[in-house]
Short mmCIF file of C-alpha atoms in Angstrom, two decimals:
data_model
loop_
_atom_site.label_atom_id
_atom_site.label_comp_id
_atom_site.label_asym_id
_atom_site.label_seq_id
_atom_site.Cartn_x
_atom_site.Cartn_y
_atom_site.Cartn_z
CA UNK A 16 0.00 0.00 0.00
CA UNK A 17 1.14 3.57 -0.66
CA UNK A 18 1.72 5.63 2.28
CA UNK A 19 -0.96 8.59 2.43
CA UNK A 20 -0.84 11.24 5.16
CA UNK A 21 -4.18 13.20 5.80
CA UNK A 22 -4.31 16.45 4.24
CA UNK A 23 -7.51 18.09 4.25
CA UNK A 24 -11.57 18.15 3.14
CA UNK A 25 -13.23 19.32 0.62
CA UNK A 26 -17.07 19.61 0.51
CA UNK A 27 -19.18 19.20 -2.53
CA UNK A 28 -23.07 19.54 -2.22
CA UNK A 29 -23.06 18.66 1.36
CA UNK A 30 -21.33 15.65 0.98
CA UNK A 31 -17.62 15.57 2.87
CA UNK A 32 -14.85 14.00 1.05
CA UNK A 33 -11.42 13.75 2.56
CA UNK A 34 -8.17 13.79 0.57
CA UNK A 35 -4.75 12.13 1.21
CA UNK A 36 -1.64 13.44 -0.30
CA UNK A 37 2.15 12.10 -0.68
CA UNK A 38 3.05 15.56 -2.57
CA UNK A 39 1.52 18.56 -3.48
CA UNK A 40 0.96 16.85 -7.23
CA UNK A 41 0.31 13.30 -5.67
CA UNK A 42 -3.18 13.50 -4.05
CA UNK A 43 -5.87 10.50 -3.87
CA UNK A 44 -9.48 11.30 -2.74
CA UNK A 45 -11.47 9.12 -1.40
CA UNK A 46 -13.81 7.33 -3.80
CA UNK A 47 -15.94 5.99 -0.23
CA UNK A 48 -16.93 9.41 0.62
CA UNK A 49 -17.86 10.42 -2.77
CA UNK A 50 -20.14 7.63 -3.07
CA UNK A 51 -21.78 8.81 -0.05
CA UNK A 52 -23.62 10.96 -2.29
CA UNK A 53 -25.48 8.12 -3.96
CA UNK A 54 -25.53 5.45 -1.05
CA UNK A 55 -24.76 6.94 2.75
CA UNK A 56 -25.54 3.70 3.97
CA UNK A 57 -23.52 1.21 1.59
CA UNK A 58 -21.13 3.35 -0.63
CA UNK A 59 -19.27 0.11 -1.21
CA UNK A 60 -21.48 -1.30 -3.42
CA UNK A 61 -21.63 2.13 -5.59
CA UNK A 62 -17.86 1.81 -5.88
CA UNK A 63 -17.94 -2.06 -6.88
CA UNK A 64 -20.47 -1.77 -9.44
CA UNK A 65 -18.49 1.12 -11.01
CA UNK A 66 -15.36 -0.96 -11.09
CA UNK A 67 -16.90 -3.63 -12.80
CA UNK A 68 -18.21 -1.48 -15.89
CA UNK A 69 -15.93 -2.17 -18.91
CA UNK A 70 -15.19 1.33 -19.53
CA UNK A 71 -14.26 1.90 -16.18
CA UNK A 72 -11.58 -0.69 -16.32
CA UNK A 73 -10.12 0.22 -19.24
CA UNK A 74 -9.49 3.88 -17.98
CA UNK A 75 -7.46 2.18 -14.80
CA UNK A 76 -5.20 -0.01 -16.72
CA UNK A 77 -4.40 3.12 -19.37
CA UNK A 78 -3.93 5.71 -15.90
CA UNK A 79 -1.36 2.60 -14.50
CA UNK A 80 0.30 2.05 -18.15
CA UNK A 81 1.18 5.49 -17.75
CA UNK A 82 1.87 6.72 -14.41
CA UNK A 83 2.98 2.57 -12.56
CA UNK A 84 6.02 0.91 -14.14
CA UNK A 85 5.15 -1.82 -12.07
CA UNK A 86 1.94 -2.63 -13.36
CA UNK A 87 0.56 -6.28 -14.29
CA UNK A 88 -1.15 -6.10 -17.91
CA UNK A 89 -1.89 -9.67 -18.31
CA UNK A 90 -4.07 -9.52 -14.65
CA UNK A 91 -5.56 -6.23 -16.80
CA UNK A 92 -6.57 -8.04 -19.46
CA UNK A 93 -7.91 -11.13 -18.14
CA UNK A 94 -10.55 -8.33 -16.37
CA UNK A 95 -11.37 -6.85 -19.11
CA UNK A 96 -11.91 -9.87 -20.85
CA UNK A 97 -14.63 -10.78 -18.13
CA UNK A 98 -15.95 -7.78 -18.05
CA UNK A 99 -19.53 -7.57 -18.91
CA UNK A 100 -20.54 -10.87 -17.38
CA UNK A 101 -23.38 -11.44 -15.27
CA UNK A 102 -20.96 -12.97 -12.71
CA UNK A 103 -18.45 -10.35 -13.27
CA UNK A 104 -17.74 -8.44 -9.98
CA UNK A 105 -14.27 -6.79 -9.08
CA UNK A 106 -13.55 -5.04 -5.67
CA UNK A 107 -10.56 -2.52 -5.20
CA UNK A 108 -8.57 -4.91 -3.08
CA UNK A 109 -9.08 -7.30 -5.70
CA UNK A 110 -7.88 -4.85 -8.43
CA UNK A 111 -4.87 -3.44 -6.30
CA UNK A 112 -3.58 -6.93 -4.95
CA UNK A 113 -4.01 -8.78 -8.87
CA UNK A 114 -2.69 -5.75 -10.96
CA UNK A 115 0.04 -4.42 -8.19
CA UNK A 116 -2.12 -0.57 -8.66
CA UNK A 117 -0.90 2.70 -7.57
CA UNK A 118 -4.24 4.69 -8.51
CA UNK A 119 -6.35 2.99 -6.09
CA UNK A 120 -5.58 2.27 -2.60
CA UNK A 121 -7.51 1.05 0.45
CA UNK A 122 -7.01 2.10 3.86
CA UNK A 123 -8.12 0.21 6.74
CA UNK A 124 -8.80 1.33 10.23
CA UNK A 125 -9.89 4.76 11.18
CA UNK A 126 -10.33 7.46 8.54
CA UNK A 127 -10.11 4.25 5.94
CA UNK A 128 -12.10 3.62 3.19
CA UNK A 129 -11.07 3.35 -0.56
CA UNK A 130 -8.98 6.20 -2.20
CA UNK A 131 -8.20 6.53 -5.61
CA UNK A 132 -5.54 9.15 -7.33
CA UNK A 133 -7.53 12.50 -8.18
CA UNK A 134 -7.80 11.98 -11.90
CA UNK A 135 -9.87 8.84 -11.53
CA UNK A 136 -11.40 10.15 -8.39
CA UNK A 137 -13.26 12.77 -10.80
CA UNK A 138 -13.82 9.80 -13.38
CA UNK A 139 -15.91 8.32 -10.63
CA UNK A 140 -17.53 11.47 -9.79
CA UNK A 141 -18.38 11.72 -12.95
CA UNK A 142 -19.92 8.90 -13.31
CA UNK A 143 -22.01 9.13 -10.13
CA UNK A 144 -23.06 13.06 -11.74
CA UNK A 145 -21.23 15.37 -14.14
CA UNK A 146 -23.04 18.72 -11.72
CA UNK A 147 -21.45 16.84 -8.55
CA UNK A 148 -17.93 16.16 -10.05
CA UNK A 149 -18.05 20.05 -10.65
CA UNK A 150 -18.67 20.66 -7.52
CA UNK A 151 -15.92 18.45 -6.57
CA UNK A 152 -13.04 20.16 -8.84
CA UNK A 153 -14.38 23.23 -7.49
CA UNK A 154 -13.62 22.65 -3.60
CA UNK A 155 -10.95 20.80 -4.45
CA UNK A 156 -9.39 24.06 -6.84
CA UNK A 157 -10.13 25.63 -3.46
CA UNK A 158 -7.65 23.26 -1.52
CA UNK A 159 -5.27 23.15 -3.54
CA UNK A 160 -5.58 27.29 -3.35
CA UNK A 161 -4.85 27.10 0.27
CA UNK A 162 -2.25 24.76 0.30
CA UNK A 163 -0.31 27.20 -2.38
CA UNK A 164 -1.14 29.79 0.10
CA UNK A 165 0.57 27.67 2.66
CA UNK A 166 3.52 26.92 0.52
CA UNK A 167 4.24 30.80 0.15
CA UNK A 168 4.11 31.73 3.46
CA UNK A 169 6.01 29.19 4.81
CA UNK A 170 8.61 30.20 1.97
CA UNK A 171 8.58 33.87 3.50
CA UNK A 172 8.47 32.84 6.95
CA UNK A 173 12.02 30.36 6.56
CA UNK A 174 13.36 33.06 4.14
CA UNK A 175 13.11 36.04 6.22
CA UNK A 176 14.16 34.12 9.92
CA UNK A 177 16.92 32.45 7.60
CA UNK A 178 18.68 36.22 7.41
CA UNK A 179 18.49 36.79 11.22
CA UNK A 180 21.57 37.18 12.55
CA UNK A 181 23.13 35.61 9.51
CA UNK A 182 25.83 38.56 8.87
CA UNK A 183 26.58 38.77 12.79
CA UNK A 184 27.53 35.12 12.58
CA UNK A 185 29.35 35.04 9.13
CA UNK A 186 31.36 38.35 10.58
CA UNK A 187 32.64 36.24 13.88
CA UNK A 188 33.76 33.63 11.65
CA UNK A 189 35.69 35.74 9.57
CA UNK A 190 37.28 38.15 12.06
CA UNK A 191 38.08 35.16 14.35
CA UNK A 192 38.55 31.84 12.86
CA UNK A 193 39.71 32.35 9.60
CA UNK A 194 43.73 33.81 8.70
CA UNK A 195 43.93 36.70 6.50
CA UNK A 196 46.46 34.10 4.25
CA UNK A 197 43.78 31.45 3.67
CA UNK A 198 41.86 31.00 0.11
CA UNK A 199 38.50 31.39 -0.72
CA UNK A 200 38.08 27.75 -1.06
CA UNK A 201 40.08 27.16 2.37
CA UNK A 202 37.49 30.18 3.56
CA UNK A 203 34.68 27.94 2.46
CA UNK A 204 35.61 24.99 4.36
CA UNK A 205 35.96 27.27 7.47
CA UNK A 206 31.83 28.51 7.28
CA UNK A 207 30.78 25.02 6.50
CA UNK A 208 32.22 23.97 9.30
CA UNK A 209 30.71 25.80 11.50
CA UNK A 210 27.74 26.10 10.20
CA UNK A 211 27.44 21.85 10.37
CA UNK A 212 28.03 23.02 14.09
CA UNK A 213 24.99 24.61 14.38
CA UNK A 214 22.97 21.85 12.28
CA UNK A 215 24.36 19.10 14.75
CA UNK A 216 23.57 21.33 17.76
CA UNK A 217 19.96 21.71 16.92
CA UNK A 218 19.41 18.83 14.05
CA UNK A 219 21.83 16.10 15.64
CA UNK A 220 23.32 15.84 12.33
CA UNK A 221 25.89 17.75 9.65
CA UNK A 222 24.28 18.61 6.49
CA UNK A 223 26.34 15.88 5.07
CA UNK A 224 24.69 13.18 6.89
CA UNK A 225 21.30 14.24 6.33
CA UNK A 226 21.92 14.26 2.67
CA UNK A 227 23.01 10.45 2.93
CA UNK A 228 19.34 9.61 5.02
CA UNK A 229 17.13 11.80 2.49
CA UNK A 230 18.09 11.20 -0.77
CA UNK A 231 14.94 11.57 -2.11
CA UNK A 232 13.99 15.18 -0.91
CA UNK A 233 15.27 18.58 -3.00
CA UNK A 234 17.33 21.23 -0.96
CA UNK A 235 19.19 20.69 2.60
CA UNK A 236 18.38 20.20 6.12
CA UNK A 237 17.50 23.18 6.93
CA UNK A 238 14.81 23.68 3.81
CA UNK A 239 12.76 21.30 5.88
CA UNK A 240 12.96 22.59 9.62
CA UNK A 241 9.75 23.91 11.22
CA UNK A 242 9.59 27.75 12.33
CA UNK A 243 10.32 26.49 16.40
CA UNK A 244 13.79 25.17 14.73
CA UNK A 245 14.54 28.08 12.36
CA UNK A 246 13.99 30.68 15.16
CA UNK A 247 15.86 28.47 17.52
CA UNK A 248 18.64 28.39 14.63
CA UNK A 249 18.80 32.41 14.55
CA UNK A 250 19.52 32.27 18.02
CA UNK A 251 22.49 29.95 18.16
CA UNK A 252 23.97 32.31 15.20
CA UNK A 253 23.74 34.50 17.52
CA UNK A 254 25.08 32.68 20.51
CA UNK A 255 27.87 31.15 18.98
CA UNK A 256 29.08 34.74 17.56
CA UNK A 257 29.52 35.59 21.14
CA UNK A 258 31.12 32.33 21.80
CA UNK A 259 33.77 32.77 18.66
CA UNK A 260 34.68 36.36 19.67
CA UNK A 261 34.82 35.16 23.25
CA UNK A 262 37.31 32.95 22.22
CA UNK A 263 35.56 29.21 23.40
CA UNK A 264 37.04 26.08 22.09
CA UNK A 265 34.59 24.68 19.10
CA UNK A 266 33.87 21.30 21.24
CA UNK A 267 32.53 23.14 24.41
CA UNK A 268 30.58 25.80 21.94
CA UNK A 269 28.53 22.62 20.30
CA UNK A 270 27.75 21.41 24.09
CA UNK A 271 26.50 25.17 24.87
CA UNK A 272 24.74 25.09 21.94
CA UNK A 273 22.85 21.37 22.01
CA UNK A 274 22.14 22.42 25.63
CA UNK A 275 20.75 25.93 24.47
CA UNK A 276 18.79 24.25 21.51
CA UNK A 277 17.28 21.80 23.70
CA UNK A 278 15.73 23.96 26.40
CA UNK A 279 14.92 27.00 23.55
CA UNK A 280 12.57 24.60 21.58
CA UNK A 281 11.26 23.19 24.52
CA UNK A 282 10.02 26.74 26.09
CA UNK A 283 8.73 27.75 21.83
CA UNK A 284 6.55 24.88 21.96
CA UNK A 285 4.89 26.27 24.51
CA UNK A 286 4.84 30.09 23.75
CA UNK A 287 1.66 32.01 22.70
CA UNK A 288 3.76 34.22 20.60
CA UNK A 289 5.42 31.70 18.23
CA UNK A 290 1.31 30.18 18.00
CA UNK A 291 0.82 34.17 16.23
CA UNK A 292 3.16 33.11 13.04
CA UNK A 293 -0.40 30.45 12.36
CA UNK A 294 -2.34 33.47 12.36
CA UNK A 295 -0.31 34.66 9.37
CA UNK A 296 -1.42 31.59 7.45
CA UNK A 297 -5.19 31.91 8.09
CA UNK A 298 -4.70 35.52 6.98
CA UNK A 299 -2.61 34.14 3.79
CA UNK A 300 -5.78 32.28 3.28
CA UNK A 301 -8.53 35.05 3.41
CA UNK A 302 -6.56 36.85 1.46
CA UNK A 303 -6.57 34.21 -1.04
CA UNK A 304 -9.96 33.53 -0.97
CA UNK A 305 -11.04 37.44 -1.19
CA UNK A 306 -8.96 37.62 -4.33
CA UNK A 307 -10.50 34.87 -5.69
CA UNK A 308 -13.65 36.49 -5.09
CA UNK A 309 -12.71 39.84 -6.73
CA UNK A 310 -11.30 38.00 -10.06
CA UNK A 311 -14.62 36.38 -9.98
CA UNK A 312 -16.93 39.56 -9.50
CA UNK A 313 -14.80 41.35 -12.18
CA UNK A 314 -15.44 38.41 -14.40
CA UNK A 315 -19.24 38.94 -14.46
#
């Protein structure tokens, strides 16, 4: 099964329909929910008797030919060879466990259900009712609206707090740690260095090592801290520029500083005023939606 993490609701004519998401391209919405709409009580059997429709199957096994190199096209075809039959029935766990499918997946538990990759998500919606899968792509436009919303102001946020006492730190470095003679490249090593002493301070890692763990992510270690970690980070800048000019080895500066980090991001955690940089991303939203609203009005 493909691991989903909960990301959100969207609302179409009443009916609640949550969405999972591995990325912000990646998201799956559940197929239970929107079959709500037709059958609150047994939504099941409105998603098995779509997946046995011939048309239906052949629009899963093109979306996996394309997007799942792993796919099984002779389990495919032997399904769409019954397909049609009286007998004929196919489940989701019988499509995803026979074909090895990414579109479709089925959670168990709580919050489980089926869930099915947005593009045939809105196949089935469509099938259910073209008015309701526009209502659908609609809330879901809406989403996705926020979440970009979300995405920029988190951007800001790490871009502005990543400048914070950057240039006070840089400057001990340079006036304290690093000989006039040295090369830029020598120079280089110099900053990294201590800037890895920061990352293992508050991280418990270098940059290097975090690199070797996340191979699949974009960008560097600290791309991917929260806000309690990059304000804790403009701190230690700060801290250890007092601790280079005051001239303290670099092994009793990274015990200072892990002890510093530890008890900083425990007190944030639990500070109203850190709770105030949310606020910012409720106002990202209204302002997002009231802009939406204006394009719209100055359509008409």
């Amino acid at each position: 099964m493909v691991d989903k993490t909960f990301k959100g609701t969207i609302t179409a004519k009443g009916t609640k329909i949550a969405v999972l998401s591995k990325g912000t391209s990646d998201d799956y919405i559940s197929l239970t929910d929107i079959a709500k709409y037709k059958n609150v009580e047994e939504p099941f059997i409105v998603v098995n008797n779509w997946m046995r429709v011939r048309n239906t199957i052949e629009y899963l096994g093109i979306w996996e030919k394309l997007n799942n190199a792993e796919f099984k096209p002779i389990e495919f075809d032997r399904f769409l060879h019954e397909a049609g039959a009286n007998a004929f029935t196919l489940s989701p766990t019988k499509w995803v466990t026979a074909t090895n499918a990414l579109g479709i997946i089925v959670k168990a538990g709580r919050g489980g259900g089926v869930y099915a990759h947005k593009d045939i998500a809105f196949k089935f919606a469509s099938w259910i009712s073209a008015e309701f899968e526009l209502y659908i792509i609609k809330d879901y436009q809406r989403l996705k609206a926020d979440e970009n919303s979300r995405i920029s102001l988190d951007w800001n946020v790490k871009r502005i707090l990543a400048k914070v006492n950057y240039r006070i730190h840089t400057d001990a470095i340079r006036d304290n740690l690093i000989p006039p003679e040295l090369t830029p490249r020598q120079r280089s090593f110099i900053y990294a260095d201590e800037a890895d002493l920061l990352n293992t301070a508050l991280f418990g890692m270098t940059a290097a090592e975090w690199r070797k763990d996340n191979v699949d992510k974009k960008g560097n270690i600290r791309d991917y801290a929260t806000i309690e970690q990059l304000l804790v980070l403009a701190n230690l800048e700060n801290v250890n520029a007092l601790y280079i000019n005051n001239g303290m080895p670099q092994s009793e500066r990274l015990l200072e500083l892990n002890r510093l980090a530890r008890s900083q991001m425990a007190a944030l955690l639990s500070y109203s005023s850190v709770k105030k940089l949310k606020v910012l991303d409720e106002k990202a939203k209204l302002s997002k939606i009231l802009a939406d609203k204006e394009n719209t009005d100055n359509q008409v």
